[in-house]
Coordinates of C-alpha atoms in Angstrom, one line a residue:
M1 CA 17.1 122.0 32.6
L2 CA 14.4 124.7 33.0
H3 CA 13.0 123.1 36.2
K4 CA 16.6 123.1 37.7
I5 CA 16.9 126.8 36.8
I6 CA 13.5 127.7 38.3
N7 CA 14.4 125.9 41.5
K8 CA 17.7 127.7 41.8
I9 CA 16.0 131.0 41.3
I10 CA 13.4 130.2 43.9
Q11 CA 16.2 129.1 46.2
W12 CA 17.8 132.5 45.7
V13 CA 14.6 134.3 46.6
H14 CA 14.3 132.3 49.8
E15 CA 18.0 133.1 50.7
I16 CA 17.4 136.9 50.2
R17 CA 14.1 136.7 52.0
A18 CA 15.8 135.1 55.0
R19 CA 18.1 138.1 55.2
K20 CA 15.8 140.7 53.8
V21 CA 16.4 143.3 56.4
A22 CA 20.2 143.1 55.7
F23 CA 19.7 143.2 51.9
A24 CA 17.2 146.2 52.2
T25 CA 19.2 148.3 54.6
P26 CA 21.4 150.1 51.9
F27 CA 18.3 150.8 49.8
V28 CA 16.5 152.2 52.9
I29 CA 19.5 154.5 53.7
Y30 CA 19.2 155.7 50.2
A31 CA 15.5 156.2 50.3
F32 CA 16.0 158.5 53.4
F33 CA 17.8 160.8 51.1
V34 CA 15.5 160.7 48.0
V35 CA 11.9 159.9 49.2
D36 CA 9.8 162.3 51.1
W37 CA 9.0 161.1 54.6
I38 CA 5.2 161.2 54.0
W39 CA 5.6 158.5 51.4
L40 CA 7.7 156.4 53.8
L41 CA 5.0 156.7 56.2
S42 CA 2.4 155.8 53.6
G43 CA 4.4 152.7 52.8
F44 CA 4.5 151.8 56.5
M45 CA 0.8 152.3 56.9
F46 CA 0.1 150.3 53.7
Y47 CA 1.9 147.3 55.0
W48 CA 0.2 147.8 58.4
V49 CA -3.2 147.2 56.7
A50 CA -1.8 144.6 54.2
K51 CA -0.3 142.4 56.9
S52 CA -3.7 142.3 58.6
I53 CA -5.2 140.7 55.4
F54 CA -2.5 138.3 54.5
I55 CA -2.0 137.2 58.1
A56 CA -5.7 136.6 58.5
T57 CA -5.7 134.6 55.2
Y58 CA -2.9 132.3 56.0
H59 CA -3.0 132.3 59.9
E60 CA -6.6 132.6 61.2
Y61 CA -8.0 130.9 58.1
Q62 CA -5.7 128.3 56.9
V63 CA -3.7 127.4 60.0
H64 CA -6.2 127.8 62.8
K65 CA -9.4 127.6 60.8
W66 CA -11.3 130.3 62.9
I67 CA -12.4 132.4 60.0
R68 CA -12.5 132.4 56.1
P69 CA -12.7 135.2 53.6
K70 CA -16.2 136.5 52.9
Y71 CA -15.3 136.9 49.3
K72 CA -12.9 135.1 46.9
F73 CA -11.5 138.4 46.1
I74 CA -10.2 138.8 49.6
E75 CA -8.6 135.4 49.6
L76 CA -7.0 136.3 46.2
L77 CA -5.7 139.5 47.7
G78 CA -4.4 137.7 50.8
W79 CA -2.3 135.3 48.7
L80 CA -1.2 138.1 46.3
L81 CA 0.2 140.1 49.3
T82 CA 1.8 137.0 50.7
A83 CA 3.6 136.2 47.3
I84 CA 4.7 139.8 46.8
W85 CA 5.5 141.2 50.2
E86 CA 6.4 138.0 51.9
Q87 CA 8.0 136.2 48.9
Q88 CA 6.4 132.9 49.8
S89 CA 3.8 130.3 48.9
P90 CA 0.8 129.8 50.9
Y91 CA 1.8 126.3 52.0
N92 CA 5.3 127.6 53.1
K93 CA 3.8 130.2 55.4
C94 CA 1.3 127.8 56.8
R95 CA 3.8 125.0 57.2
F96 CA 6.3 127.1 59.2
H97 CA 3.7 128.4 61.5
F98 CA 2.3 125.0 62.0
L99 CA 5.7 123.8 62.9
H100 CA 6.1 126.7 65.3
H101 CA 2.9 125.8 67.2
T102 CA 3.3 122.1 67.2
F103 CA 6.9 121.7 68.3
G104 CA 7.1 124.9 70.4
N105 CA 10.6 125.2 71.8
D106 CA 12.1 122.2 70.1
P107 CA 14.9 123.9 68.0
K108 CA 15.3 120.8 65.9
K109 CA 11.7 121.1 64.6
D110 CA 10.7 124.7 65.2
P111 CA 12.8 126.9 62.9
T112 CA 11.8 130.2 64.7
Q113 CA 13.2 129.1 68.0
A114 CA 16.2 127.4 66.3
K115 CA 17.3 130.7 64.8
I116 CA 17.0 132.6 68.0
D117 CA 19.0 130.0 69.9
L118 CA 21.9 130.5 67.7
T119 CA 22.7 134.0 68.8
E120 CA 22.8 136.4 71.8
N121 CA 23.3 139.5 69.8
A122 CA 20.0 141.3 69.5
L123 CA 21.2 143.9 67.1
L124 CA 22.5 141.4 64.6
Y125 CA 19.4 139.3 65.0
H126 CA 17.2 142.3 64.1
F127 CA 19.1 143.0 61.0
D128 CA 19.2 139.4 59.8
L129 CA 22.9 139.1 60.2
T130 CA 23.0 136.1 62.5
P131 CA 23.4 132.4 61.6
H132 CA 20.5 130.6 60.1
A133 CA 19.1 127.4 61.5
S134 CA 19.3 124.4 59.2
L135 CA 15.9 123.8 57.5
E136 CA 16.8 120.3 56.5
N137 CA 14.9 117.4 57.8
L138 CA 11.9 119.5 59.2
P139 CA 8.7 117.6 59.4
Q140 CA 6.1 118.2 56.7
M141 CA 2.7 119.6 57.5
P142 CA -0.1 116.9 57.3
D143 CA -2.3 117.5 54.3
D144 CA -5.4 117.8 56.5
E145 CA -4.0 120.9 58.3
V146 CA -4.9 123.2 55.3
D147 CA -8.1 123.9 53.5
P148 CA -7.1 123.1 49.9
N149 CA -8.9 124.9 47.2
P150 CA -8.0 125.9 43.6
M151 CA -6.8 129.3 44.5
F152 CA -4.5 127.9 47.3
D153 CA -3.0 125.3 44.9
W154 CA -2.6 127.8 42.1
F155 CA -0.6 130.2 44.4
N156 CA 1.5 127.2 45.7
K157 CA 2.6 126.5 42.0
H158 CA 2.8 130.0 40.7
W159 CA 3.6 132.4 43.6
Y160 CA 7.2 133.1 42.3
K161 CA 5.8 134.1 38.8
V162 CA 3.4 136.5 40.5
F163 CA 6.3 138.0 42.5
F164 CA 8.6 138.4 39.5
A165 CA 5.9 139.7 37.4
T166 CA 4.7 142.2 39.8
I167 CA 8.2 143.5 40.6
S168 CA 9.2 143.7 36.9
I169 CA 6.1 145.6 35.9
W170 CA 6.4 147.9 38.9
L171 CA 10.0 148.8 38.1
I172 CA 9.3 149.3 34.5
T173 CA 6.1 151.4 34.7
L174 CA 6.5 153.3 38.0
P175 CA 9.1 155.7 39.4
F176 CA 11.8 153.9 41.5
W177 CA 10.9 156.0 44.6
T178 CA 7.5 154.3 44.8
F179 CA 9.3 150.9 44.9
L180 CA 11.5 152.2 47.7
A181 CA 8.5 153.7 49.6
F182 CA 5.9 150.9 49.2
F183 CA 8.1 147.8 49.0
I184 CA 11.5 148.1 50.2
F185 CA 10.9 150.3 53.2
P186 CA 7.9 148.5 54.6
V187 CA 9.6 145.1 54.2
W188 CA 12.6 146.6 56.0
I189 CA 10.9 148.3 58.9
W190 CA 8.3 145.5 59.4
G191 CA 11.1 143.0 59.3
I192 CA 12.7 144.6 62.2
I193 CA 9.4 144.9 64.1
Y194 CA 8.8 141.2 63.6
R195 CA 12.4 140.3 64.6
Y196 CA 11.8 142.4 67.7
T197 CA 8.6 140.5 68.6
D198 CA 10.3 137.1 68.1
W199 CA 13.2 138.3 70.4
W200 CA 10.7 139.7 72.9
W201 CA 8.7 136.5 73.3
H202 CA 11.0 133.7 72.4
K203 CA 14.4 135.0 73.6
L204 CA 13.5 137.2 76.5
N205 CA 10.3 135.2 77.4
N206 CA 8.4 138.4 78.2
S207 CA 4.7 138.7 78.9
D208 CA 2.0 140.0 76.5
P209 CA 2.1 143.8 76.5
N210 CA -1.3 145.3 75.5
W211 CA 0.3 148.3 74.0
M212 CA 1.8 146.1 71.2
V213 CA -1.7 145.9 69.6
F214 CA -0.9 149.2 68.0
L215 CA 1.8 147.6 65.9
I216 CA 0.9 144.0 65.5
G217 CA -2.8 143.8 66.2
T218 CA -4.1 140.5 67.4
H219 CA -0.6 139.1 67.7
A220 CA 0.2 141.3 70.7
W221 CA -1.2 138.5 72.8
H222 CA 1.3 135.9 71.6
N223 CA 1.6 133.9 74.8
Y224 CA -2.2 133.7 75.1
H225 CA -2.4 132.6 71.5
H226 CA 0.1 129.8 72.0
K227 CA -1.6 128.6 75.2
Y228 CA -5.1 128.6 73.9
S229 CA -5.0 128.0 70.2
N230 CA -5.6 124.8 68.3
Y231 CA -2.3 123.5 69.2
G232 CA -2.3 125.0 72.8
T233 CA -1.8 122.9 75.9
D234 CA -4.7 123.9 78.1
K235 CA -7.7 124.2 75.8
K236 CA -8.8 124.9 72.2
V237 CA -10.7 128.0 71.2
K238 CA -13.1 128.3 68.3
E239 CA -12.6 131.9 67.5
V240 CA -10.0 134.5 67.1
Y241 CA -8.9 136.1 70.3
L242 CA -8.9 140.0 69.4
G243 CA -7.8 141.2 72.8
P244 CA -9.4 142.3 76.1
K245 CA -11.5 145.4 76.3
P246 CA -10.8 148.2 75.6
W247 CA -7.7 147.1 73.8
K248 CA -9.4 145.1 71.1
Y249 CA -11.0 148.4 69.8
F250 CA -7.4 149.6 69.0
N251 CA -6.8 146.4 67.1
I252 CA -6.9 146.9 63.3
D253 CA -7.5 143.1 63.0
F254 CA -10.8 143.6 64.8
Y255 CA -12.1 145.8 62.1
I256 CA -10.5 144.0 59.1
Q257 CA -11.8 140.6 60.1
K258 CA -15.2 141.8 61.0
L259 CA -15.5 143.6 57.6
L260 CA -13.8 141.0 55.3
Y261 CA -14.0 137.5 56.9
K262 CA -16.7 135.3 58.4
P263 CA -16.7 132.4 60.9
Y264 CA -15.0 129.2 59.5

């Protein structure tokens, strides 16, 4: 009975996460009236740094195996940020990216492409108000595609406990405006940004604009990444592509990864 209740709660979390921009919008409108803009900007900048850490942890480390954290604390931080601000387990993050690379534009196996193919309305897509693609019968990720360790396994089992415990303690002990500024607002604005990047590349099939490095770092070179990554069609690379000069020096991932990560 308890197991069924837990699974139902996790299902609700995933359903809310899948439409997080829509759910967060009323709270963001409220935040515009009650939270000073400097704190909203701080929340934006916090997530800008945080995403560099949790993306490096699941993407460059676990999925592509180019780098690994120099210290266990960094890996811990990466999975903490994933559990709280992404509301997902390590395996789930890695699996969906694996599917996105492996099956490319096949909407039956790539959930990213499948969702985009279901709509022509960019505005509704950016606000998570378009139909969702079915996630049933998606292929699993082979076990050897991840680098399992006790921390990875622990967060796979307990990520939702970390999420609920953190949010509960936050709401009980800190002013509500901090939750709006450092959780709701960054989840909302960065959710829109990442919907925009999905639309830019997978709906409009645009090229890689160097200027996007200011927002999304290494992933500004999305087409290059798909072409030359581990699952690319032309060749495999053995290290993270951080951008061409001089653009890579504007890439936050360049500094985060040099400081906190090491070659795989």
